[in-house]
PDB file of C-alpha atoms in Angstrom:
ATOM      1  CA  MET A1369       5.764 -29.941  -9.970  1.00 75.00           C
ATOM      2  CA  VAL A1370       6.304 -32.310  -7.230  1.00 67.00           C
ATOM      3  CA  ILE A1371       9.589 -31.834  -5.327  1.00 63.00           C
ATOM      4  CA  LEU A1372      11.067 -34.833  -3.425  1.00 60.00           C
ATOM      5  CA  SER A1373      13.979 -34.990  -0.994  1.00 60.00           C
ATOM      6  CA  LEU A1374      17.009 -37.069  -1.411  1.00 59.00           C
ATOM      7  CA  PHE A1375      15.265 -39.708   0.685  1.00 58.00           C
ATOM      8  CA  LEU A1376      12.135 -39.507  -1.605  1.00 63.00           C
ATOM      9  CA  GLN A1377       9.927 -37.700   0.920  1.00 68.00           C
ATOM     10  CA  ILE A1378       7.549 -35.071  -0.541  1.00 66.00           C
ATOM     11  CA  ILE A1379       8.927 -31.547   0.125  1.00 59.00           C
ATOM     12  CA  ILE A1380       5.956 -29.781  -1.788  1.00 65.00           C
ATOM     13  CA  LEU A1381       3.383 -31.005  -4.139  1.00 60.00           C
ATOM     14  CA  ASP A1382       3.539 -27.896  -6.401  1.00 66.00           C
ATOM     15  CA  GLY A1383       6.832 -26.096  -6.473  1.00 64.00           C
ATOM     16  CA  ILE A1384       6.084 -23.827  -9.326  1.00 70.00           C
ATOM     17  CA  ASP A1385       5.219 -20.601  -7.306  1.00 73.00           C
ATOM     18  CA  GLU A1386       8.226 -21.269  -5.033  1.00 66.00           C
ATOM     19  CA  VAL A1387      10.807 -21.478  -8.047  1.00 65.00           C
ATOM     20  CA  ARG A1388       9.091 -18.623  -9.921  1.00 71.00           C
ATOM     21  CA  ASP A1389       9.367 -16.266  -7.084  1.00 71.00           C
ATOM     22  CA  ALA A1390      12.884 -17.101  -5.962  1.00 71.00           C
ATOM     23  CA  ASN A1391      14.682 -19.539  -8.223  1.00 72.00           C
ATOM     24  CA  LYS A1392      18.149 -20.035  -6.401  1.00 76.00           C
ATOM     25  CA  GLU A1393      16.667 -19.717  -2.897  1.00 81.00           C
ATOM     26  CA  ALA A1394      13.997 -22.389  -3.643  1.00 70.00           C
ATOM     27  CA  LEU A1395      16.597 -24.753  -4.911  1.00 73.00           C
ATOM     28  CA  TYR A1396      18.811 -24.234  -1.962  1.00 65.00           C
ATOM     29  CA  LYS A1397      15.897 -24.973   0.450  1.00 70.00           C
ATOM     30  CA  TRP A1398      14.826 -27.927  -1.527  1.00 64.00           C
ATOM     31  CA  PHE A1399      18.302 -29.296  -1.398  1.00 68.00           C
ATOM     32  CA  GLN A1400      18.044 -29.022   2.397  1.00 74.00           C
ATOM     33  CA  GLY A1401      14.824 -30.906   2.325  1.00 75.00           C
ATOM     34  CA  LYS A1402      12.819 -27.754   3.043  1.00 75.00           C
ATOM     35  CA  ARG A1403      10.108 -25.763   1.669  1.00 74.00           C
ATOM     36  CA  LEU A1404      10.820 -22.012   0.609  1.00 76.00           C
ATOM     37  CA  PHE A1405       7.538 -20.790   1.875  1.00 85.00           C
ATOM     38  CA  TRP A1406       6.730 -20.974   5.405  1.00 88.00           C
ATOM     39  CA  THR A1407       4.458 -19.388   7.997  1.00 92.00           C
ATOM     40  CA  ARG A1408       3.680 -19.289  11.642  1.00 93.00           C
ATOM     41  CA  GLU A1409       0.487 -19.762  13.782  1.00 93.00           C
ATOM     42  CA  PRO A1410      -0.955 -16.330  14.497  1.00 92.00           C
ATOM     43  CA  PRO A1411      -2.002 -15.471  18.042  1.00 90.00           C
ATOM     44  CA  ASP A1412      -5.467 -14.330  18.560  1.00 88.00           C
ATOM     45  CA  GLY A1413      -6.173 -11.013  16.919  1.00 85.00           C
ATOM     46  CA  GLU A1414      -2.986 -10.979  14.744  1.00 92.00           C
ATOM     47  CA  TYR A1415      -3.741 -10.466  10.966  1.00 94.00           C
ATOM     48  CA  VAL A1416      -2.938 -12.807   8.250  1.00 95.00           C
ATOM     49  CA  TRP A1417      -2.015 -11.353   4.785  1.00 95.00           C
ATOM     50  CA  LYS A1418      -3.310 -14.440   2.781  1.00 92.00           C
ATOM     51  CA  THR A1419      -1.719 -13.669  -0.577  1.00 90.00           C
ATOM     52  CA  THR A1420       1.326 -11.757   0.595  1.00 92.00           C
ATOM     53  CA  LYS A1421       4.766 -13.061   1.214  1.00 92.00           C
ATOM     54  CA  CYS A1422       7.778 -11.464   2.892  1.00 94.00           C
ATOM     55  CA  THR A1423      10.447 -10.926   0.137  1.00 91.00           C
ATOM     56  CA  GLU A1424      13.286 -11.397   2.657  1.00 91.00           C
ATOM     57  CA  CYS A1425      12.396 -14.490   4.766  1.00 91.00           C
ATOM     58  CA  PHE A1426       9.492 -15.749   2.318  1.00 91.00           C
ATOM     59  CA  MET A1427       6.999 -16.087   5.129  1.00 93.00           C
ATOM     60  CA  MET A1428       3.758 -17.030   3.186  1.00 91.00           C
ATOM     61  CA  PRO A1429       1.065 -16.118   4.072  1.00 94.00           C
ATOM     62  CA  MET A1430       2.619 -13.179   6.058  1.00 96.00           C
ATOM     63  CA  VAL A1431       1.440 -12.897   9.606  1.00 96.00           C
ATOM     64  CA  GLY A1432       1.358  -9.708  11.694  1.00 94.00           C
ATOM     65  CA  VAL A1433       2.527  -6.275  10.752  1.00 92.00           C
ATOM     66  CA  ARG A1434       3.397  -5.604   6.977  1.00 93.00           C
ATOM     67  CA  TYR A1435       5.665  -3.024   5.650  1.00 92.00           C
ATOM     68  CA  SER A1436       6.043  -2.000   1.929  1.00 89.00           C
ATOM     69  CA  CYS A1437       7.910   0.581  -0.034  1.00 85.00           C
ATOM     70  CA  THR A1438       6.245   3.764  -1.067  1.00 74.00           C
ATOM     71  CA  ASN A1439       7.610   3.162  -4.530  1.00 74.00           C
ATOM     72  CA  LEU A1440       5.505   0.460  -5.753  1.00 67.00           C
ATOM     73  CA  ASP A1441       7.845  -0.444  -8.619  1.00 77.00           C
ATOM     74  CA  CYS A1442      10.229  -2.013  -5.953  1.00 82.00           C
ATOM     75  CA  GLN A1443       7.509  -4.674  -5.184  1.00 84.00           C
ATOM     76  CA  ILE A1444       9.023  -5.248  -1.803  1.00 91.00           C
ATOM     77  CA  ASP A1445       6.912  -6.471   1.385  1.00 93.00           C
ATOM     78  CA  LEU A1446       8.631  -7.087   4.742  1.00 95.00           C
ATOM     79  CA  CYS A1447       7.391  -8.793   7.938  1.00 96.00           C
ATOM     80  CA  GLU A1448       8.195  -7.037  11.200  1.00 94.00           C
ATOM     81  CA  ALA A1449      11.103  -9.268  11.952  1.00 95.00           C
ATOM     82  CA  CYS A1450      12.824  -8.490   8.540  1.00 95.00           C
ATOM     83  CA  LEU A1451      12.183  -4.690   8.716  1.00 94.00           C
ATOM     84  CA  SER A1452      15.188  -3.926  11.097  1.00 90.00           C
ATOM     85  CA  LYS A1453      17.458  -6.212   9.061  1.00 91.00           C
ATOM     86  CA  THR A1454      16.768  -4.752   5.730  1.00 91.00           C
ATOM     87  CA  LYS A1455      18.243  -1.507   4.137  1.00 88.00           C
ATOM     88  CA  HIS A1456      16.169  -0.005   1.347  1.00 89.00           C
ATOM     89  CA  LYS A1457      16.606   3.181  -0.680  1.00 86.00           C
ATOM     90  CA  HIS A1458      13.037   4.249  -0.404  1.00 83.00           C
ATOM     91  CA  PRO A1459      10.796   4.936   2.662  1.00 80.00           C
ATOM     92  CA  LEU A1460       9.027   1.885   4.070  1.00 85.00           C
ATOM     93  CA  VAL A1461       5.540   2.315   5.582  1.00 83.00           C
ATOM     94  CA  GLU A1462       3.276   0.056   7.617  1.00 86.00           C
ATOM     95  CA  TYR A1463       0.242  -1.289   5.929  1.00 86.00           C
ATOM     96  CA  LEU A1464      -3.036  -0.636   7.730  1.00 82.00           C
ATOM     97  CA  ILE A1465      -4.765  -3.749   8.990  1.00 83.00           C
ATOM     98  CA  PRO A1466      -8.060  -4.027   7.054  1.00 80.00           C
ATOM     99  CA  LYS A1467     -11.393  -3.676   8.707  1.00 78.00           C
ATOM    100  CA  GLN A1468      -9.895  -1.869  11.801  1.00 79.00           C
ATOM    101  CA  GLN A1469     -10.298   1.792  12.725  1.00 78.00           C
ATOM    102  CA  HIS A1470      -7.182   3.913  12.497  1.00 76.00           C
ATOM    103  CA  PRO A1471      -6.565   7.505  13.741  1.00 76.00           C
ATOM    104  CA  GLN A1472      -6.062   9.861  10.849  1.00 73.00           C
ATOM    105  CA  GLU A1473      -2.456  10.513  11.768  1.00 73.00           C
ATOM    106  CA  LYS A1474      -1.694   6.825  11.170  1.00 74.00           C
ATOM    107  CA  LEU A1475      -3.704   6.803   7.927  1.00 75.00           C
ATOM    108  CA  LEU A1476      -1.597   9.772   6.680  1.00 74.00           C
ATOM    109  CA  ALA A1477       1.710   8.304   7.770  1.00 73.00           C
ATOM    110  CA  SER A1478       1.728   6.089   4.718  1.00 71.00           C
ATOM    111  CA  ILE A1479       1.667   9.352   2.445  1.00 76.00           C
ATOM    112  CA  PRO A1480       5.039  11.328   3.111  1.00 71.00           C
ATOM    113  CA  TYR A1481       4.090  14.294   1.016  1.00 78.00           C
ATOM    114  CA  LEU A1482       1.342  15.735  -1.238  1.00 82.00           C
ATOM    115  CA  PRO A1483       2.110  17.092  -4.709  1.00 78.00           C
ATOM    116  CA  ASP A1484       1.289  20.962  -4.926  1.00 73.00           C
ATOM    117  CA  PRO A1485      -1.498  21.182  -7.418  1.00 68.00           C
ATOM    118  CA  ASN A1486      -0.054  24.557  -8.528  1.00 67.00           C
ATOM    119  CA  ASN A1487       3.456  23.571  -9.174  1.00 66.00           C
ATOM    120  CA  SER A1488       6.066  20.864  -8.815  1.00 70.00           C
ATOM    121  CA  ASP A1489       6.624  21.464  -5.019  1.00 76.00           C
ATOM    122  CA  GLU A1490       5.923  18.919  -2.303  1.00 80.00           C
ATOM    123  CA  ILE A1491       3.601  19.680   0.627  1.00 80.00           C
ATOM    124  CA  ASP A1492       4.615  17.982   3.881  1.00 78.00           C
ATOM    125  CA  ILE A1493       1.651  16.057   5.005  1.00 75.00           C
ATOM    126  CA  LYS A1494       1.950  17.433   8.577  1.00 73.00           C
ATOM    127  CA  ASN A1495       1.161  21.043   7.405  1.00 74.00           C
ATOM    128  CA  ILE A1496      -2.473  20.214   6.367  1.00 73.00           C
ATOM    129  CA  TRP A1497      -3.322  20.045  10.133  1.00 67.00           C
ATOM    130  CA  LYS A1498      -2.058  23.651  10.679  1.00 64.00           C
ATOM    131  CA  SER A1499      -5.067  25.633   9.395  1.00 65.00           C
ATOM    132  CA  ASP A1500      -7.742  24.684  11.929  1.00 68.00           C
ATOM    133  CA  ILE A1501      -8.776  21.708   9.825  1.00 71.00           C
ATOM    134  CA  LYS A1502     -10.707  19.153  11.818  1.00 73.00           C
ATOM    135  CA  SER A1503     -11.793  16.673   9.040  1.00 81.00           C
ATOM    136  CA  ILE A1504     -10.036  15.044   6.146  1.00 84.00           C
ATOM    137  CA  GLY A1505     -11.683  12.879   3.572  1.00 87.00           C
ATOM    138  CA  PHE A1506     -10.247  10.324   1.223  1.00 87.00           C
ATOM    139  CA  TYR A1507     -11.569  10.236  -2.269  1.00 91.00           C
ATOM    140  CA  PHE A1508     -10.724   6.920  -3.947  1.00 90.00           C
ATOM    141  CA  THR A1509     -11.628   7.042  -7.602  1.00 90.00           C
ATOM    142  CA  VAL A1510     -10.342   6.232 -11.173  1.00 90.00           C
ATOM    143  CA  HIS A1511     -10.217   8.382 -14.256  1.00 92.00           C
ATOM    144  CA  TRP A1512     -11.932   5.787 -16.496  1.00 91.00           C
ATOM    145  CA  CYS A1513     -15.062   5.467 -14.533  1.00 89.00           C
ATOM    146  CA  LEU A1514     -17.517   7.857 -16.268  1.00 88.00           C
ATOM    147  CA  PRO A1515     -20.208   8.003 -13.474  1.00 89.00           C
ATOM    148  CA  GLY A1516     -17.314   8.900 -11.032  1.00 90.00           C
ATOM    149  CA  HIS A1517     -16.777  12.193 -13.007  1.00 93.00           C
ATOM    150  CA  SER A1518     -20.290  13.279 -12.409  1.00 93.00           C
ATOM    151  CA  PHE A1519     -19.817  12.566  -8.821  1.00 95.00           C
ATOM    152  CA  THR A1520     -16.416  14.484  -8.706  1.00 95.00           C
ATOM    153  CA  ARG A1521     -18.285  17.588 -10.124  1.00 94.00           C
ATOM    154  CA  GLU A1522     -20.810  17.401  -7.404  1.00 95.00           C
ATOM    155  CA  LEU A1523     -18.244  16.842  -4.747  1.00 94.00           C
ATOM    156  CA  THR A1524     -16.269  19.867  -6.048  1.00 94.00           C
ATOM    157  CA  GLU A1525     -19.284  22.128  -5.701  1.00 93.00           C
ATOM    158  CA  PHE A1526     -19.886  20.918  -2.160  1.00 91.00           C
ATOM    159  CA  TYR A1527     -16.111  21.261  -1.401  1.00 90.00           C
ATOM    160  CA  GLU A1528     -15.780  24.795  -2.619  1.00 90.00           C
ATOM    161  CA  GLU A1529     -18.934  25.919  -0.753  1.00 88.00           C
ATOM    162  CA  ALA A1530     -17.782  24.414   2.419  1.00 86.00           C
ATOM    163  CA  GLN A1531     -14.388  26.257   2.268  1.00 83.00           C
ATOM    164  CA  THR A1532     -16.207  29.545   2.584  1.00 83.00           C
ATOM    165  CA  LYS A1533     -18.075  28.557   5.667  1.00 77.00           C
ATOM    166  CA  ARG A1534     -17.338  27.767   9.450  1.00 68.00           C
ATOM    167  CA  ASP A1535     -16.143  24.340   9.092  1.00 74.00           C
ATOM    168  CA  PRO A1536     -13.806  23.728   6.203  1.00 77.00           C
ATOM    169  CA  PHE A1537     -12.323  20.295   5.555  1.00 85.00           C
ATOM    170  CA  HIS A1538      -9.626  18.691   3.359  1.00 86.00           C
ATOM    171  CA  ILE A1539     -10.074  16.004   0.627  1.00 90.00           C
ATOM    172  CA  ILE A1540      -7.238  13.907  -0.517  1.00 89.00           C
ATOM    173  CA  TYR A1541      -7.483  12.192  -3.824  1.00 91.00           C
ATOM    174  CA  ILE A1542      -6.383   8.503  -3.782  1.00 89.00           C
ATOM    175  CA  SER A1543      -5.881   7.308  -7.525  1.00 88.00           C
ATOM    176  CA  CYS A1544      -6.590   3.862  -8.374  1.00 84.00           C
ATOM    177  CA  ASP A1545      -5.566   4.326 -11.950  1.00 87.00           C
ATOM    178  CA  GLU A1546      -2.780   2.071 -13.555  1.00 83.00           C
ATOM    179  CA  GLU A1547      -1.365   5.032 -15.576  1.00 87.00           C
ATOM    180  CA  GLU A1548       0.251   8.141 -14.263  1.00 85.00           C
ATOM    181  CA  GLU A1549      -1.149  10.186 -17.219  1.00 90.00           C
ATOM    182  CA  SER A1550      -4.583   9.253 -16.203  1.00 91.00           C
ATOM    183  CA  PHE A1551      -3.883  10.176 -12.590  1.00 89.00           C
ATOM    184  CA  ASN A1552      -2.583  13.612 -13.753  1.00 89.00           C
ATOM    185  CA  ASP A1553      -5.411  14.304 -15.865  1.00 92.00           C
ATOM    186  CA  TYR A1554      -8.118  13.605 -13.431  1.00 92.00           C
ATOM    187  CA  ARG A1555      -6.123  15.449 -10.751  1.00 89.00           C
ATOM    188  CA  SER A1556      -6.192  18.506 -12.708  1.00 90.00           C
ATOM    189  CA  GLU A1557     -10.047  18.665 -12.524  1.00 90.00           C
ATOM    190  CA  MET A1558     -10.017  18.617  -8.800  1.00 92.00           C
ATOM    191  CA  PRO A1559      -9.513  21.614  -6.320  1.00 90.00           C
ATOM    192  CA  TRP A1560      -8.203  19.518  -3.548  1.00 89.00           C
ATOM    193  CA  LEU A1561      -4.993  17.755  -2.840  1.00 86.00           C
ATOM    194  CA  ALA A1562      -3.998  14.302  -4.055  1.00 88.00           C
ATOM    195  CA  ALA A1563      -1.764  11.591  -2.691  1.00 86.00           C
ATOM    196  CA  PRO A1564       1.302  10.865  -5.207  1.00 83.00           C
ATOM    197  CA  TRP A1565       0.362   8.282  -7.767  1.00 81.00           C
ATOM    198  CA  LYS A1566       0.209   4.739  -6.410  1.00 72.00           C
ATOM    199  CA  LEU A1567       1.303   5.954  -3.045  1.00 70.00           C
ATOM    200  CA  GLY A1568      -2.216   5.515  -1.709  1.00 62.00           C
ATOM    201  CA  SER A1569      -2.087   1.809  -2.133  1.00 62.00           C
ATOM    202  CA  THR A1570      -1.344   1.212   1.726  1.00 63.00           C
ATOM    203  CA  LEU A1571      -4.730   2.841   2.375  1.00 64.00           C
ATOM    204  CA  LEU A1572      -6.749   0.516   0.150  1.00 62.00           C
TER     205      LEU A1572
END
């Protein structure tokens, strides 16, 4: 769908994505002779999220720091400039830049709490550092992967043995399952903590 200005200048060669993502906003921009999606030149070292747009200012691709809601059903992504101007009912967390090293405290900042495996309580993520734990491992897996179940059993044996020795450690299960029921079923087989379903996406 080619979009032309009032002066028959090409605004965009394919406006399908713009009008699909934001119908009214796209039409308003086109009427002004502008595109809906825009971006800026990244300085050296600034990360470009090639397939992500800011849901407020429509920067696409998004450049720089990216924030998202911990409730993935909201489907909101914000650039740094829009974060301070946007009010949202759920916590917003910073995405980690891929292929960079991050301290564990920053990794865990995207997980506000951990479900207690024994009841419906929530465990403050900060509390897992209070028992002389020096290491935390992240276990990414899915329920439908049968070879993964074999590895989970082996990891469980190693983990339970390590807890009785001098240097215990934590494991946090990060589910990649599409269904919450699958997440809960698999979590019930594990002796360690788990991030809430879908909340681990910012670590992927």
